[in-house]
GROMACS .gro file of C-alpha atoms in nm:
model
  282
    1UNK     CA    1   0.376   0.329   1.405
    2UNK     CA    2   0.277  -0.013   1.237
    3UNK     CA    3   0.470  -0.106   0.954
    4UNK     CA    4   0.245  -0.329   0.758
    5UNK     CA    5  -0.144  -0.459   0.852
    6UNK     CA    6  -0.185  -0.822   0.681
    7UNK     CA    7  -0.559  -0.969   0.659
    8UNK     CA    8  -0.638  -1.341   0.588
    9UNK     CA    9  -1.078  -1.277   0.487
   10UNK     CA   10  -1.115  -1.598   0.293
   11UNK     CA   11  -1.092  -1.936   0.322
   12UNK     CA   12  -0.778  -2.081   0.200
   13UNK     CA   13  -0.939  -2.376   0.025
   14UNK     CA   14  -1.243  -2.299  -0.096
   15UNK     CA   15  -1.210  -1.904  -0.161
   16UNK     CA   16  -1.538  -1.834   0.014
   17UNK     CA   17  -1.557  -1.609   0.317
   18UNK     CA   18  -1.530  -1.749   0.630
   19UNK     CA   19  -1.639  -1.731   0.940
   20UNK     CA   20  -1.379  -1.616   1.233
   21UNK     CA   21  -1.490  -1.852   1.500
   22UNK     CA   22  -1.593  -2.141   1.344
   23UNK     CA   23  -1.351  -2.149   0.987
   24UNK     CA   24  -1.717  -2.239   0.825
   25UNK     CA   25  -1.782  -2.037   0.485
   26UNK     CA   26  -2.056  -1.827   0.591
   27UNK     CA   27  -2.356  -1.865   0.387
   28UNK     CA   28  -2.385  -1.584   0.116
   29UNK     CA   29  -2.752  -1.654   0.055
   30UNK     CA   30  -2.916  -1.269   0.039
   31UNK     CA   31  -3.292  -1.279   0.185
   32UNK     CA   32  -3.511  -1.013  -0.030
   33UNK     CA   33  -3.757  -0.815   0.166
   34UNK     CA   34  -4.123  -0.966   0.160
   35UNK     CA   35  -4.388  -0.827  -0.095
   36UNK     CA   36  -4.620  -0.647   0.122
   37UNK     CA   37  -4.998  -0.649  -0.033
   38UNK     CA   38  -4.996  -0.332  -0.250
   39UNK     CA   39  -5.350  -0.107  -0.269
   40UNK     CA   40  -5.444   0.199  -0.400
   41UNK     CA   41  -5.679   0.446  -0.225
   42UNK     CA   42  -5.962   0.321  -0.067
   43UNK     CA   43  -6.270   0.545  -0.022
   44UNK     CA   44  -6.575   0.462   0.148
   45UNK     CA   45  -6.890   0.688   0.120
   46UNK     CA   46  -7.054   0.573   0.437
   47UNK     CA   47  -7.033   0.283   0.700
   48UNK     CA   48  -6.777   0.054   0.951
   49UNK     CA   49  -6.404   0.093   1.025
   50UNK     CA   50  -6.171   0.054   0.686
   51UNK     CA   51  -5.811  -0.129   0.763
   52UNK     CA   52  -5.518  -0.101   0.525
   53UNK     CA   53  -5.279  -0.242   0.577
   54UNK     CA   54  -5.053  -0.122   0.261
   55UNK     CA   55  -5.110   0.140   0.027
   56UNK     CA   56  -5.225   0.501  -0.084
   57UNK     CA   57  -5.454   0.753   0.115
   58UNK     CA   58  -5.735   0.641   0.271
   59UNK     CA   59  -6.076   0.842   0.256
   60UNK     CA   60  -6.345   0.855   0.422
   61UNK     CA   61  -6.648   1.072   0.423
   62UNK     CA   62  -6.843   0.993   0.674
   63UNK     CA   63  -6.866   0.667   0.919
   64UNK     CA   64  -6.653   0.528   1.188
   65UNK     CA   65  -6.292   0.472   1.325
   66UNK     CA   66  -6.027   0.444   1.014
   67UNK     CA   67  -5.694   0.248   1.069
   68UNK     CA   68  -5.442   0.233   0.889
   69UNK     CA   69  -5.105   0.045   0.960
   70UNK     CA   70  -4.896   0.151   0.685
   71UNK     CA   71  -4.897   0.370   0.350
   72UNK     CA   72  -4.953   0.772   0.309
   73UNK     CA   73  -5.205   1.038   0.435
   74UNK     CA   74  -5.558   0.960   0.626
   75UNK     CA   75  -5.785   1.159   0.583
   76UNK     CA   76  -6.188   1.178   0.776
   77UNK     CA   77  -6.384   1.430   0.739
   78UNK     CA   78  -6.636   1.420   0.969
   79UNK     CA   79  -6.671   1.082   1.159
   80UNK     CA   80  -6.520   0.937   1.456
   81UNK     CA   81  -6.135   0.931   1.505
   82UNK     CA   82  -5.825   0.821   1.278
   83UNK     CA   83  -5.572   0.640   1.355
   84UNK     CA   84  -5.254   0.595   1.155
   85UNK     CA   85  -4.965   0.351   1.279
   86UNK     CA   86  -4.643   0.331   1.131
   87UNK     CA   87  -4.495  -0.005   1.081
   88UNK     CA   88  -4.158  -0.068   1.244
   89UNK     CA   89  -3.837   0.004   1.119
   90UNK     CA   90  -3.650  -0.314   0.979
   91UNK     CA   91  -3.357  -0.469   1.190
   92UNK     CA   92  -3.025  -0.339   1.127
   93UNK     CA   93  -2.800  -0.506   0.870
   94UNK     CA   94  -2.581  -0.763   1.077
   95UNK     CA   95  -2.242  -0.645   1.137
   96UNK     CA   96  -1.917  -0.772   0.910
   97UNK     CA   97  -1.773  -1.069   1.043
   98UNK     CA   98  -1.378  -1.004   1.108
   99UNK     CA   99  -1.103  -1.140   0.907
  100UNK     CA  100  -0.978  -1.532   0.962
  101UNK     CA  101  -0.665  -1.362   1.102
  102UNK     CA  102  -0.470  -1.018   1.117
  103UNK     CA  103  -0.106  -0.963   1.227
  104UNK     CA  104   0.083  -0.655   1.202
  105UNK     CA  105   0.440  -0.629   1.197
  106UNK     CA  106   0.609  -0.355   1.382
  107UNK     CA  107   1.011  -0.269   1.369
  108UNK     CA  108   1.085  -0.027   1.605
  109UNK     CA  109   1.133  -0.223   1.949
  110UNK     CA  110   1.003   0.033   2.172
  111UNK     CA  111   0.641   0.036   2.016
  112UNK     CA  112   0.625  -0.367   2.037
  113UNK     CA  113   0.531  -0.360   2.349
  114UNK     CA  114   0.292  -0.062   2.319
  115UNK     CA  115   0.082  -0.197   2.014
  116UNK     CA  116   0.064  -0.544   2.163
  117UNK     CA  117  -0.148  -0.439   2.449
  118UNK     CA  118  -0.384  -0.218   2.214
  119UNK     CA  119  -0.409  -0.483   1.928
  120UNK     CA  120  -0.456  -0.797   2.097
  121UNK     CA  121  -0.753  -0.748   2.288
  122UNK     CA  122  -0.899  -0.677   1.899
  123UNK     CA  123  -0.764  -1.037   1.775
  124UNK     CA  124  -0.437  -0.925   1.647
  125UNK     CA  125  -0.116  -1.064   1.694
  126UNK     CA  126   0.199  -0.848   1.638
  127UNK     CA  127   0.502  -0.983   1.491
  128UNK     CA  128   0.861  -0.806   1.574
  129UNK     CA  129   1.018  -0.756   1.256
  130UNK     CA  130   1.358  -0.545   1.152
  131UNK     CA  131   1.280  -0.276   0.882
  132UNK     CA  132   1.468  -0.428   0.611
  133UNK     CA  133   1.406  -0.821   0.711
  134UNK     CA  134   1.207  -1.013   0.523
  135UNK     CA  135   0.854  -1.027   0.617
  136UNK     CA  136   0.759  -1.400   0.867
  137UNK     CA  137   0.519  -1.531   0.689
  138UNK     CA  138   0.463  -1.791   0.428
  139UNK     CA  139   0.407  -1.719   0.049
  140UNK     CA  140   0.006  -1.646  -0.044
  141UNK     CA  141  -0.063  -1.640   0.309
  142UNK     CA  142  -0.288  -1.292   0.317
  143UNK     CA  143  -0.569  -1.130   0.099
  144UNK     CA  144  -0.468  -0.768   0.218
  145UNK     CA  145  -0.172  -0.560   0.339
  146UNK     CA  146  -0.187  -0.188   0.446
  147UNK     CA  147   0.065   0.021   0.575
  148UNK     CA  148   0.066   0.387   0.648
  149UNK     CA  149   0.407   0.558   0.613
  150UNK     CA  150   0.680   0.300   0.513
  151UNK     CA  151   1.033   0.373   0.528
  152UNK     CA  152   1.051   0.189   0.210
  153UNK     CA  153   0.815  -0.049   0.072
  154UNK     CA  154   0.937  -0.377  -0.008
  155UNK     CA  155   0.747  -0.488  -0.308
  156UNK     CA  156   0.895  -0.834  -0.378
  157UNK     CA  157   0.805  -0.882  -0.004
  158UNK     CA  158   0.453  -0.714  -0.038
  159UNK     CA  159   0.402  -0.969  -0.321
  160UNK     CA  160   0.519  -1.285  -0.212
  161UNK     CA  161   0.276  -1.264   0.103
  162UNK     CA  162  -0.035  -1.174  -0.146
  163UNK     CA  163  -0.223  -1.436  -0.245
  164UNK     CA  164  -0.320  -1.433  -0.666
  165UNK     CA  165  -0.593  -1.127  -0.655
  166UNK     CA  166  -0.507  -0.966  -0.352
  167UNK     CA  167  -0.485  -0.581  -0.246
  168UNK     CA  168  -0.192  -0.354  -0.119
  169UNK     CA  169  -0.346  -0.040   0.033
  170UNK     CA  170  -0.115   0.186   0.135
  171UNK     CA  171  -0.069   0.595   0.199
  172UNK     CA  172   0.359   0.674   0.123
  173UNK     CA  173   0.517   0.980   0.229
  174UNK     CA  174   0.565   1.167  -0.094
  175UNK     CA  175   0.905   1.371  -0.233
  176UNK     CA  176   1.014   1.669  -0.055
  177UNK     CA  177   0.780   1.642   0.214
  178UNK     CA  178   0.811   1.977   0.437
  179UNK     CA  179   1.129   2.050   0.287
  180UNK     CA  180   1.138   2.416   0.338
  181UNK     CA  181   1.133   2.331   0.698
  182UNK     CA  182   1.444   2.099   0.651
  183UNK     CA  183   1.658   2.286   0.385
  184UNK     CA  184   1.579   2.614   0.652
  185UNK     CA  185   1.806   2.410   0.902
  186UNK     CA  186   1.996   2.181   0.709
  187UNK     CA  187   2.069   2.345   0.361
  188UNK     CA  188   2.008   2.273  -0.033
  189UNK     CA  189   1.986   1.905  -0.061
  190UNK     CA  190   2.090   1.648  -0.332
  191UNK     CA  191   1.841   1.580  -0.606
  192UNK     CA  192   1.900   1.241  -0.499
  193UNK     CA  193   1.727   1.346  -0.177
  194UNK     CA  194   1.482   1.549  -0.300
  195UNK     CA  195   1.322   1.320  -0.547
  196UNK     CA  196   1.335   1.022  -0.330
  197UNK     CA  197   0.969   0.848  -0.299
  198UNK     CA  198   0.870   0.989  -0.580
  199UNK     CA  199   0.534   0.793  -0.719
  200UNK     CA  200   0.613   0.725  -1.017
  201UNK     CA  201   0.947   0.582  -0.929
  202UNK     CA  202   0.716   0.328  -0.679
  203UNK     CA  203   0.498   0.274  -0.946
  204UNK     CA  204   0.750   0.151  -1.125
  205UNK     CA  205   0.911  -0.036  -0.847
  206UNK     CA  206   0.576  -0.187  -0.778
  207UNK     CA  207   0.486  -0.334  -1.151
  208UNK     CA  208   0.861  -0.440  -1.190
  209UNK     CA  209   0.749  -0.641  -0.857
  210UNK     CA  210   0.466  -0.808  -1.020
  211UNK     CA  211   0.225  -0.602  -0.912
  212UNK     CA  212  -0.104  -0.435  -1.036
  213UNK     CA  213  -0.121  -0.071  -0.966
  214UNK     CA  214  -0.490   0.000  -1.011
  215UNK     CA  215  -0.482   0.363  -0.793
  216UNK     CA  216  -0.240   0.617  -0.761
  217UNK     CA  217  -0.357   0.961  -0.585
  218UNK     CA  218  -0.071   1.238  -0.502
  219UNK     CA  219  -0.156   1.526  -0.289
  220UNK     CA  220   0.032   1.808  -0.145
  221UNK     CA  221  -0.087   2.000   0.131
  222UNK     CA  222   0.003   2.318   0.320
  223UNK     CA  223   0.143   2.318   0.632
  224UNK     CA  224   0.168   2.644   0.866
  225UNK     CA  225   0.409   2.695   1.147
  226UNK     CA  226   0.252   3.003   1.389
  227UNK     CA  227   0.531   2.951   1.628
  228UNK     CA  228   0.898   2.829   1.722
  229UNK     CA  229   0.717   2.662   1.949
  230UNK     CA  230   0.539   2.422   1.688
  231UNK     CA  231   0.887   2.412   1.497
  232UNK     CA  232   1.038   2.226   1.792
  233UNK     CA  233   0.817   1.974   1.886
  234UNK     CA  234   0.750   1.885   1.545
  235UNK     CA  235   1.149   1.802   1.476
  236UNK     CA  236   1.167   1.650   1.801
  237UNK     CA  237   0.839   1.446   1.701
  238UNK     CA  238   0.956   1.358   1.355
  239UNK     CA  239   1.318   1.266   1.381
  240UNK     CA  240   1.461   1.168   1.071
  241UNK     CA  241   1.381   1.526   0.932
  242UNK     CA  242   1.657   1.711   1.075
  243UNK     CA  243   1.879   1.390   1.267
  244UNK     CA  244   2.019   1.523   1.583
  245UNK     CA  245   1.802   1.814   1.640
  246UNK     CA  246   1.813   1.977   1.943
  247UNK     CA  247   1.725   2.291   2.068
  248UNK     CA  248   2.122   2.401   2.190
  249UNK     CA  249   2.268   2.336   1.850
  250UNK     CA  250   2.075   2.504   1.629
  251UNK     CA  251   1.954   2.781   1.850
  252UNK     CA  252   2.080   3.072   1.617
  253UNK     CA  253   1.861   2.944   1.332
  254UNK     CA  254   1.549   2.850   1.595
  255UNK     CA  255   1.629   3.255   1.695
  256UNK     CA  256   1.599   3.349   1.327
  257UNK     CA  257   1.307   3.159   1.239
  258UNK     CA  258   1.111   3.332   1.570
  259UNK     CA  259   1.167   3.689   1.459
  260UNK     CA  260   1.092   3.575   1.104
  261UNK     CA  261   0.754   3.441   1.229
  262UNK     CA  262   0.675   3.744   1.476
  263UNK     CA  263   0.749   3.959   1.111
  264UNK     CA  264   0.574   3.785   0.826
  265UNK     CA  265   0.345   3.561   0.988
  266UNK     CA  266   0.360   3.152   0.945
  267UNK     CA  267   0.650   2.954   0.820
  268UNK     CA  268   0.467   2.780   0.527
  269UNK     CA  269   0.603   2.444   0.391
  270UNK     CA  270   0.434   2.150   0.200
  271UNK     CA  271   0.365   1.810   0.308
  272UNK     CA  272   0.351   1.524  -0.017
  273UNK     CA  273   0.149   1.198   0.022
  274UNK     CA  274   0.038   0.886  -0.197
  275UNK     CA  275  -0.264   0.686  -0.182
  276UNK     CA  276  -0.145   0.325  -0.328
  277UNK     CA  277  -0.402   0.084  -0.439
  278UNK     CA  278  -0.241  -0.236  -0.603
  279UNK     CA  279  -0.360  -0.611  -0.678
  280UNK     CA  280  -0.140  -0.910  -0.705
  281UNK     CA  281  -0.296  -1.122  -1.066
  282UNK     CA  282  -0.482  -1.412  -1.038
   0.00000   0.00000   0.00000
């Protein structure tokens, strides 16, 4: 997966937004709707056609054709016919214009490759960089950076690249995330362990970084096993749970886990996550 997601959305001189293609602020003028002519109901006792063009109900009691091309019920009653239009629906809001420029930085080597060919056909370039290296780019250079999952987020890094007033968004793997699965294969770990990305300690990590944390949302969600089936391919998905996992050497406790299963139902453990929403001052 993508390490971090870094947006440049304004203009680096004047502030403003700016336009992709051109590097042009875009012109923030709003354009209010037009006052139609308002009207109440119109009645007519006898005669010619009646238009409205805006407004009420329209009655009429007796007489000829009644239009009307926008506004509520028509109603004739005897007469010839009535026609009601319905004016058309306004154009669609124009779509956001992208950012000036996006790069995402990626560390493990085999999924360069990979999100190169699905991100750069959208406009973004991705940048090879080791987990613990400091990220290529200049000071101030973007307005946001996400980042789904970090190992560990580097907050000096995070914000040096912000410029003054700009966003980290980020969702972090919590403490203890589905570690009844783990301590099942691997044993009671060390507090150490256990307590490791715990929010509040990256809250504090993040503020002692300069940082703003605005937002900070913890969750912790069941997660259900129904077979030894699911067990496997999740540690073989999700590798740094229990390293070295294979099916051969730790067959006995895959065994025990199956009949367990088969007996009680689904091995239930919890998963932890963070929702991060921090601003650099200025």
């Amino acid at each position: 997966m993508l390490d971090f997601a870094l947006s440049r959305i304004t203009d680096a001189t004047t502030g403003q937004p700016t336009d992709a293609t051109t590097g042009q602020p875009t012109d923030a003028t709003t354009i209010q709707p037009t006052d139609a002519t308002p009207g109440g109901p119109t009645t007519q006792t006898s005669g010619g056609p009646i238009t409205q063009t805006s407004g009420g109900p329209i009655t009429q009691t007796s007489g000829g054709p009644i239009t009307q091309t926008q506004g509520g019920p028509t109603t004739q009653t005897p007469g010839g016919p009535t026609t009601q239009t319905t004016a058309p629906a306004p154009a669609p809001a124009p779509a956001p214009k992208p950012p000036l420029l996006t790069v995402a930085t990626e560390g493990w080597p085999p999924n360069v490759a990979k999100a190169t060919a699905l991100l750069r056909p959208r406009g973004v370039a991705v940048v090879a960089a080791a987990e613990d290296d400091p990220l290529p780019f200049a000071d101030g250079a973007f307005d946001l950076v996400v980042s789904r999952h970090p190992v560990r987020p580097h907050w000096a890094e995070i914000a040096r690249v912000l410029r003054p007033g700009g966003t980290y968004f980020a969702q972090h793997i919590g403490p203890n995330s589905v570690f009844e699965l783990v301590e099942y294969f691997l044993g009671p770990q060390p507090d150490g362990v256990r307590s490791a990305r715990h929010p509040d300690r990256e809250r504090a990590d993040a503020e002692a970084a300069g940082l703003d944390v605005v937002g900070l949302r913890a969750e912790r969600l069941r997660v259900e096993f129904h077979d030894i089936g699911a067990v496997v391919h999740f540690l073989r998905k999700v590798v740094w749970m229990v390293p070295g996992f294979t099916v051969e050497a730790y067959e006995p406790r895959l065994r025990e886990l199956h009949e367990r299963i088969r007996a009680e139902g689904p091995f239930v453990a919890h998963s932890t996550r963070h929702l991060f929403d921090a601003r650099k001052p200025g």
